Coordinates of C-alpha atoms in Angstrom, one line a residue:
M1 CA -4.8 -22.7 23.2
K2 CA -5.9 -19.3 22.4
I3 CA -4.4 -15.6 22.2
V4 CA -5.4 -13.7 25.5
D5 CA -3.3 -10.6 25.2
A6 CA -0.7 -8.9 23.4
R7 CA 1.0 -5.6 24.5
V8 CA 3.6 -3.2 22.8
I9 CA 6.5 -2.3 24.9
V10 CA 9.1 0.1 23.7
T11 CA 12.6 0.7 25.6
S12 CA 15.7 2.3 25.0
P13 CA 18.9 1.0 26.8
G14 CA 21.0 2.9 24.7
R15 CA 18.6 2.7 21.5
N16 CA 15.2 2.4 20.9
F17 CA 13.5 -1.4 20.3
V18 CA 9.8 -2.3 19.9
T19 CA 8.8 -5.4 21.2
L20 CA 5.5 -7.7 20.7
K21 CA 4.5 -9.6 23.9
I22 CA 2.0 -12.2 23.0
T23 CA 0.6 -14.2 25.8
T24 CA -1.7 -17.5 25.7
D25 CA -4.5 -18.7 27.7
D26 CA -1.8 -21.2 28.9
G27 CA 0.3 -18.4 29.7
V28 CA 2.9 -19.0 27.3
T29 CA 4.3 -15.9 26.2
G30 CA 6.6 -14.9 22.7
L31 CA 8.4 -12.1 21.8
G32 CA 8.7 -10.5 18.2
D33 CA 11.3 -7.4 17.4
A34 CA 9.5 -4.8 15.6
T35 CA 12.4 -2.2 15.6
L36 CA 12.4 0.6 12.6
N37 CA 15.2 2.7 13.7
G38 CA 13.7 6.4 13.2
R39 CA 10.3 5.4 12.9
E40 CA 10.1 3.4 16.1
L41 CA 6.5 5.0 17.0
A42 CA 5.0 4.1 13.9
V43 CA 5.3 0.7 14.0
V44 CA 3.9 0.8 17.8
S45 CA 0.4 2.8 16.7
Y46 CA 0.2 0.2 13.3
L47 CA 0.6 -3.0 16.3
R48 CA -1.6 -1.2 19.1
D49 CA -4.2 0.2 17.2
H50 CA -4.6 -2.1 14.0
V51 CA -3.1 -5.9 14.3
V52 CA -3.4 -6.3 18.3
P53 CA -7.3 -6.3 18.0
L54 CA -7.1 -9.0 15.4
L55 CA -5.2 -11.4 17.4
I56 CA -7.1 -11.7 20.5
G57 CA -8.8 -15.0 20.8
T58 CA -7.0 -16.3 17.7
D59 CA -5.4 -19.6 17.5
P60 CA -1.1 -19.2 18.2
H61 CA -0.2 -22.4 16.1
R62 CA -1.7 -21.1 13.1
I63 CA 1.3 -19.0 12.3
E64 CA 1.2 -19.2 8.3
D65 CA -2.6 -18.1 8.5
T66 CA -1.9 -15.5 10.7
W67 CA 1.2 -14.0 8.3
Q68 CA -1.4 -14.5 5.2
T69 CA -4.2 -12.1 7.5
L70 CA -2.1 -9.8 8.1
Y71 CA -0.3 -9.3 4.6
R72 CA -3.5 -9.9 2.6
G73 CA -6.3 -8.9 4.9
A74 CA -5.1 -5.3 5.2
Y75 CA -5.1 -4.9 1.6
W76 CA -2.4 -2.1 1.3
R77 CA 0.6 -4.3 1.4
R78 CA 3.9 -4.5 1.8
G79 CA 6.1 -1.3 3.3
P80 CA 8.8 -1.4 6.4
V81 CA 6.1 -0.7 9.2
T82 CA 3.7 -3.2 7.8
M83 CA 6.3 -5.8 7.3
A84 CA 8.0 -5.0 10.3
A85 CA 4.5 -5.4 12.2
I86 CA 3.9 -9.1 10.8
A87 CA 7.4 -10.2 12.0
A88 CA 6.9 -9.3 15.6
V89 CA 3.8 -11.2 15.3
D90 CA 5.3 -14.1 13.2
T91 CA 8.2 -14.2 15.3
A92 CA 6.4 -14.4 18.9
L93 CA 4.4 -17.0 17.5
W94 CA 7.5 -19.3 16.1
D95 CA 8.6 -18.6 19.6
I96 CA 5.9 -19.6 21.2
K97 CA 4.8 -22.5 19.0
A98 CA 9.2 -23.7 20.1
K99 CA 8.2 -23.2 23.9
V100 CA 5.2 -25.1 23.5
C101 CA 7.5 -28.3 22.0
G102 CA 10.2 -27.9 24.4
L103 CA 12.4 -27.3 21.7
P104 CA 15.0 -24.4 20.6
L105 CA 13.3 -22.7 17.5
Y106 CA 15.9 -24.2 15.0
Q107 CA 14.7 -27.4 15.9
L108 CA 11.0 -26.8 14.0
L109 CA 12.7 -25.6 11.4
G110 CA 14.7 -28.8 10.1
G111 CA 17.3 -29.0 12.4
A112 CA 20.7 -27.6 12.6
S113 CA 22.4 -27.1 9.1
R114 CA 26.2 -26.7 10.7
D115 CA 27.6 -26.7 14.5
R116 CA 27.7 -22.5 14.8
V117 CA 27.4 -19.7 13.2
R118 CA 30.0 -17.5 11.1
T119 CA 29.6 -13.7 11.6
Y120 CA 31.7 -10.4 10.5
G121 CA 32.1 -7.5 12.9
H122 CA 32.9 -4.0 12.1
A123 CA 35.7 -2.1 12.0
N124 CA 36.1 1.4 11.4
G125 CA 38.2 4.3 11.7
R126 CA 38.7 8.8 10.6
D127 CA 41.9 7.3 8.9
I128 CA 43.6 4.6 8.2
P129 CA 45.7 3.7 10.8
E130 CA 42.5 3.7 13.1
L131 CA 41.1 1.5 11.0
L132 CA 43.7 -0.7 10.8
D133 CA 44.0 -0.4 14.8
S134 CA 40.1 -1.0 14.5
V135 CA 40.7 -4.7 12.5
R136 CA 43.0 -5.9 15.0
A137 CA 40.4 -4.8 18.0
R138 CA 37.6 -6.9 16.5
L139 CA 40.2 -9.3 15.5
A140 CA 41.1 -9.7 19.3
E141 CA 37.5 -10.3 20.0
G142 CA 37.6 -13.6 17.5
Y143 CA 35.9 -12.2 14.7
K144 CA 37.0 -14.2 11.9
S145 CA 35.5 -11.6 8.8
V146 CA 35.8 -8.3 9.3
R147 CA 33.8 -5.1 7.6
V148 CA 35.9 -2.0 7.0
Q149 CA 34.8 1.5 7.1
T150 CA 37.1 5.1 7.0
G151 CA 36.6 8.3 6.7
V152 CA 37.3 10.6 3.2
P153 CA 40.1 12.9 3.1
G154 CA 38.2 16.3 2.7
L155 CA 34.3 14.8 4.3
Q156 CA 34.0 15.7 8.0
T157 CA 30.9 12.7 8.9
V158 CA 30.9 9.9 7.0
Y159 CA 28.9 6.4 7.2
G160 CA 30.3 3.8 9.2
V161 CA 32.5 5.5 11.4
H162 CA 31.4 6.6 14.9
A163 CA 32.5 5.8 18.2
G164 CA 29.8 3.8 19.8
T165 CA 26.3 2.4 19.4
A166 CA 24.4 4.5 22.1
I167 CA 22.2 6.8 20.8
D168 CA 23.5 10.1 20.1
A169 CA 23.8 12.7 23.5
A170 CA 22.1 15.5 20.9
Q171 CA 19.1 13.4 20.5
L172 CA 18.5 13.4 23.9
D173 CA 17.2 16.5 23.2
Q174 CA 13.4 15.9 22.1
R175 CA 13.6 19.0 18.6
A176 CA 16.9 17.1 18.1
L177 CA 17.6 16.5 13.7
P178 CA 18.8 14.0 12.1
V179 CA 22.6 14.1 12.3
V180 CA 23.6 15.4 9.0
E181 CA 26.8 13.7 6.8
D182 CA 28.6 15.2 3.9
W183 CA 29.5 13.0 0.9
D184 CA 31.4 13.4 -2.2
T185 CA 31.3 10.4 -4.7
G186 CA 34.6 10.8 -6.3
A187 CA 37.0 11.4 -3.7
Y188 CA 35.1 8.3 -2.1
L189 CA 36.3 5.7 -5.4
R190 CA 39.7 7.5 -5.2
H191 CA 40.1 6.7 -1.7
L192 CA 38.3 3.0 -1.4
P193 CA 40.6 2.2 -3.1
R194 CA 43.9 2.9 -0.6
V195 CA 42.1 1.6 2.3
L196 CA 41.8 -1.8 1.0
E197 CA 45.1 -1.8 0.1
A198 CA 46.7 -0.4 3.5
V199 CA 44.6 -3.4 5.3
R200 CA 45.8 -6.0 3.0
S201 CA 48.8 -5.2 3.6
E202 CA 48.7 -5.1 6.7
F203 CA 47.0 -8.3 7.5
G204 CA 47.9 -10.6 4.4
P205 CA 45.7 -12.2 1.4
D206 CA 43.7 -14.6 4.5
L207 CA 41.3 -12.3 6.2
P208 CA 37.6 -12.1 4.6
L209 CA 37.1 -8.2 4.5
L210 CA 33.6 -6.7 4.0
H211 CA 32.4 -3.2 2.9
D212 CA 29.5 -1.5 2.9
A213 CA 28.7 1.0 0.2
H214 CA 25.3 2.2 1.6
H215 CA 23.6 2.7 -1.7
R216 CA 25.5 5.8 -2.7
L217 CA 26.7 4.9 -6.1
T218 CA 25.2 4.7 -9.5
P219 CA 25.0 1.3 -11.3
Q220 CA 28.0 2.5 -13.6
Q221 CA 30.0 4.2 -10.7
A222 CA 29.5 0.9 -8.7
A223 CA 30.6 -1.2 -11.6
R224 CA 33.6 0.6 -12.0
L225 CA 34.3 0.1 -8.3
G226 CA 33.9 -3.4 -8.5
K227 CA 36.0 -3.6 -11.2
E228 CA 39.0 -2.3 -9.7
I229 CA 39.0 -3.8 -6.1
E230 CA 38.8 -6.9 -7.5
R231 CA 43.0 -7.6 -6.8
Y232 CA 41.8 -7.4 -2.9
D233 CA 39.7 -10.5 -3.0
L234 CA 36.8 -8.9 -0.7
F235 CA 34.3 -11.3 0.7
W236 CA 31.8 -9.1 -0.6
L237 CA 30.7 -5.0 -1.9
E238 CA 27.4 -4.5 -0.2
D239 CA 24.4 -2.3 -1.2
C240 CA 26.7 -0.8 -4.0
T241 CA 24.3 0.8 -5.8
P242 CA 19.8 1.7 -4.5
A243 CA 18.8 -1.2 -5.3
E244 CA 15.2 -0.6 -5.8
D245 CA 15.7 -0.8 -9.2
Q246 CA 17.0 -4.4 -9.7
R247 CA 17.5 -4.2 -13.3
G248 CA 20.9 -1.6 -12.6
L249 CA 22.7 -4.7 -10.8
R250 CA 23.1 -6.0 -14.4
L251 CA 25.8 -3.6 -15.6
V252 CA 27.1 -3.8 -12.0
R253 CA 27.3 -7.8 -12.8
Q254 CA 28.5 -7.3 -16.2
H255 CA 31.7 -5.8 -14.9
T256 CA 32.9 -7.1 -12.0
T257 CA 33.7 -10.6 -10.1
V258 CA 32.9 -9.1 -6.9
P259 CA 30.7 -11.0 -4.6
L260 CA 27.5 -8.6 -3.9
A261 CA 25.2 -8.5 -1.3
I262 CA 22.0 -6.2 -1.4
G263 CA 18.5 -6.1 0.5
E264 CA 18.9 -4.9 4.2
V265 CA 16.2 -2.1 2.8
F266 CA 13.8 -5.1 1.4
N267 CA 11.0 -5.9 2.7
T268 CA 9.9 -8.6 0.7
V269 CA 10.5 -11.4 -1.7
F270 CA 9.5 -9.1 -4.6
D271 CA 12.3 -6.5 -3.8
Y272 CA 14.4 -9.4 -4.9
Q273 CA 12.8 -10.9 -8.0
T274 CA 14.9 -10.3 -10.7
L275 CA 18.2 -10.1 -8.6
I276 CA 17.6 -13.4 -7.8
D277 CA 16.2 -14.9 -11.0
E278 CA 19.3 -13.6 -13.0
Q279 CA 21.5 -14.5 -10.3
L280 CA 22.5 -10.7 -10.1
I281 CA 23.8 -10.9 -6.3
D282 CA 25.2 -13.5 -4.2
Y283 CA 23.9 -12.8 -0.8
V284 CA 20.7 -11.8 0.3
R285 CA 20.7 -9.3 3.1
S286 CA 17.2 -8.6 4.7
A287 CA 16.5 -8.7 8.3
V288 CA 13.5 -11.1 9.7
T289 CA 12.9 -7.9 12.2
H290 CA 12.0 -6.2 8.7
F291 CA 11.1 -8.9 6.1
G292 CA 7.9 -10.2 7.9
G293 CA 9.1 -12.3 10.5
V294 CA 10.8 -16.1 10.4
T295 CA 8.2 -17.2 7.6
P296 CA 8.6 -15.3 5.1
M297 CA 12.7 -14.9 5.3
R298 CA 12.9 -18.8 5.3
K299 CA 10.8 -18.7 2.1
L300 CA 13.3 -15.8 1.1
F301 CA 16.4 -18.3 1.2
D302 CA 15.0 -21.5 -0.2
Y303 CA 14.4 -19.2 -3.1
A304 CA 17.7 -18.0 -3.1
A305 CA 18.8 -21.5 -2.4
Q306 CA 17.9 -22.3 -6.2
R307 CA 20.1 -19.5 -7.7
Q308 CA 22.9 -20.9 -5.3
I309 CA 22.6 -17.4 -3.5
K310 CA 23.3 -17.1 0.5
S311 CA 21.5 -16.1 3.5
A312 CA 23.5 -12.8 5.1
I313 CA 20.9 -11.6 7.4
H314 CA 21.1 -8.2 8.6
G315 CA 22.3 -7.7 12.3
P316 CA 23.0 -4.0 13.4
E317 CA 22.4 -2.7 16.7
D318 CA 19.3 -1.5 16.3
I319 CA 18.0 -5.0 15.7
S320 CA 17.1 -6.0 19.0
P321 CA 17.9 -9.4 20.7
V322 CA 14.6 -10.7 20.0
G323 CA 15.4 -10.3 16.2
M324 CA 19.0 -11.1 16.4
A325 CA 18.1 -14.6 18.4
A326 CA 15.5 -15.5 15.0
A327 CA 18.2 -14.7 12.7
I328 CA 20.5 -17.1 14.6
H329 CA 18.2 -19.5 14.9
L330 CA 17.8 -19.4 11.0
D331 CA 21.3 -19.6 10.6
L332 CA 21.8 -22.5 11.6
A333 CA 18.9 -24.2 10.3
V334 CA 18.9 -23.1 6.4
H335 CA 21.2 -25.0 4.1
N336 CA 22.9 -22.0 2.0
F337 CA 24.1 -20.2 5.2
G338 CA 26.9 -17.5 4.2
I339 CA 27.1 -15.3 7.0
Q340 CA 25.9 -13.3 10.4
E341 CA 26.5 -9.6 10.8
Y342 CA 27.0 -8.7 14.6
S343 CA 27.0 -5.8 16.2
G344 CA 26.8 -7.0 19.6
H345 CA 24.8 -4.8 21.7
T346 CA 25.4 -3.0 24.9
A347 CA 25.4 -4.5 28.9
L348 CA 22.5 -2.5 29.0
T349 CA 20.4 -4.0 26.1
N350 CA 21.5 -7.2 27.3
E351 CA 20.4 -7.1 30.6
V352 CA 17.0 -5.9 29.2
F353 CA 17.2 -9.2 26.6
R354 CA 18.5 -11.8 28.9
H355 CA 19.5 -13.9 25.8
A356 CA 20.5 -17.3 25.4
Y357 CA 22.4 -17.2 21.7
T358 CA 26.4 -17.1 22.9
F359 CA 29.1 -15.3 20.8
D360 CA 32.5 -17.3 21.1
D361 CA 35.8 -17.2 18.4
G362 CA 34.1 -15.3 16.2
H363 CA 30.8 -17.1 16.1
L364 CA 27.3 -17.3 17.2
H365 CA 25.3 -20.4 19.0
P366 CA 21.2 -19.9 19.3
G367 CA 21.9 -22.2 22.8
E368 CA 19.4 -24.6 23.4
A369 CA 16.9 -23.0 25.3
P370 CA 13.4 -23.4 24.4
G371 CA 11.8 -20.3 21.4
L372 CA 14.1 -18.0 20.9
G373 CA 15.3 -18.1 24.0
V374 CA 15.1 -14.7 25.0
E375 CA 13.5 -12.9 28.2
L376 CA 12.4 -9.8 28.3
D377 CA 13.0 -7.7 32.0
E378 CA 9.7 -5.1 31.5
E379 CA 10.6 -3.8 34.7
L380 CA 14.0 -2.9 33.9
A381 CA 12.9 -1.9 29.9
A382 CA 10.1 0.1 32.0
G383 CA 13.6 2.6 33.3
H384 CA 14.4 3.5 30.0
P385 CA 11.4 5.0 27.9
Y386 CA 11.9 6.0 24.0
V387 CA 13.8 8.8 23.2
P388 CA 13.3 10.5 19.8
A389 CA 16.0 9.9 17.5
Y390 CA 16.5 9.8 14.1
L391 CA 19.2 8.3 11.2
P392 CA 21.2 10.8 9.7
V393 CA 20.4 12.2 6.4
N394 CA 23.5 12.7 3.3
R395 CA 23.9 15.7 1.6
L396 CA 26.9 16.2 -1.0
Q397 CA 28.9 19.1 -0.9
D398 CA 26.2 21.2 -2.8
G399 CA 23.5 20.8 -0.8
T400 CA 22.1 18.5 -2.4
L401 CA 20.5 15.6 -0.4
H402 CA 22.3 12.2 -1.0
D403 CA 21.5 8.3 -0.5
W404 CA 22.4 8.0 2.9

């Protein structure tokens, strides 16, 4: 069996997705997600101009060797563009291998370690009453665990508080620049305990609550926050500080017992070494799409398991159903699974990417279709071309650019 074709398909059924489709001489196809939100075309070029020529004529079953060739062979390693491109190839090859075997991907990863995959949904509101309504809505949809985000008094636009998943209408103008959000760390630190108190008062102690600080705090500020919110028994505090300086989590860990989740912007295992070796976190948060694919994610989870750290794959709306399917197969198979983020997709996205995975009673299952269980409707996808769009940026009250 040889690879005879590899094409990059860009579509925007509400937001941009980059998909690699690999075809073998036997007519078997595999899909991989290469979406890098706000920098999609960089990955498109990397794949089309540099990776696809290396794939033609190669054996699709040599997944590990192909991964090493694309990682080591480029000499310039790591980084989100490179790793998203490698992820697309790796995931597509696993899709092909599982289809040839006539099995869902999770069976090739050791089979199921559980019957279904626990998820959490997103609740948000401009103020506390609106947040409480959003929590009720997530519970009505079947979620058993909820991430809570709310506006901060005095700030106009804050991460995690939005009306939907589609590209903002303003960005349909190709000259549109990133939305600018505002930030005041002190106001946030004063407000969040009140938010958690209100949610706990309304929904009781048993509802697992999560919160995302989204990289905005220093280690000292994160340590202070973690200590203050211990009484609200969070499932986790996510991305409490930018973790490029892994040693910074030592200070946080010394001052709070709140479980910590880190890693959605990480691209390789090297970003995690200190965090895992010193047990400074409780959940690893990378996405299959941005971490080089199924192959390195499985290795990451095995590494994390040695320190009793669990998986929690990043699953926002900008991971396509291809990347989400790969995540769910891993979730079902690995022993140290923790929880899966699941925001869902628009109805149109689900039409473009028809998938076998299902959501029911707050849980996901990848389904029993061979491979990933995702098929791309290329004709429908072609009717929704790429739309230039950016992630927001974040500025302090005096105009200084801050972490978003």
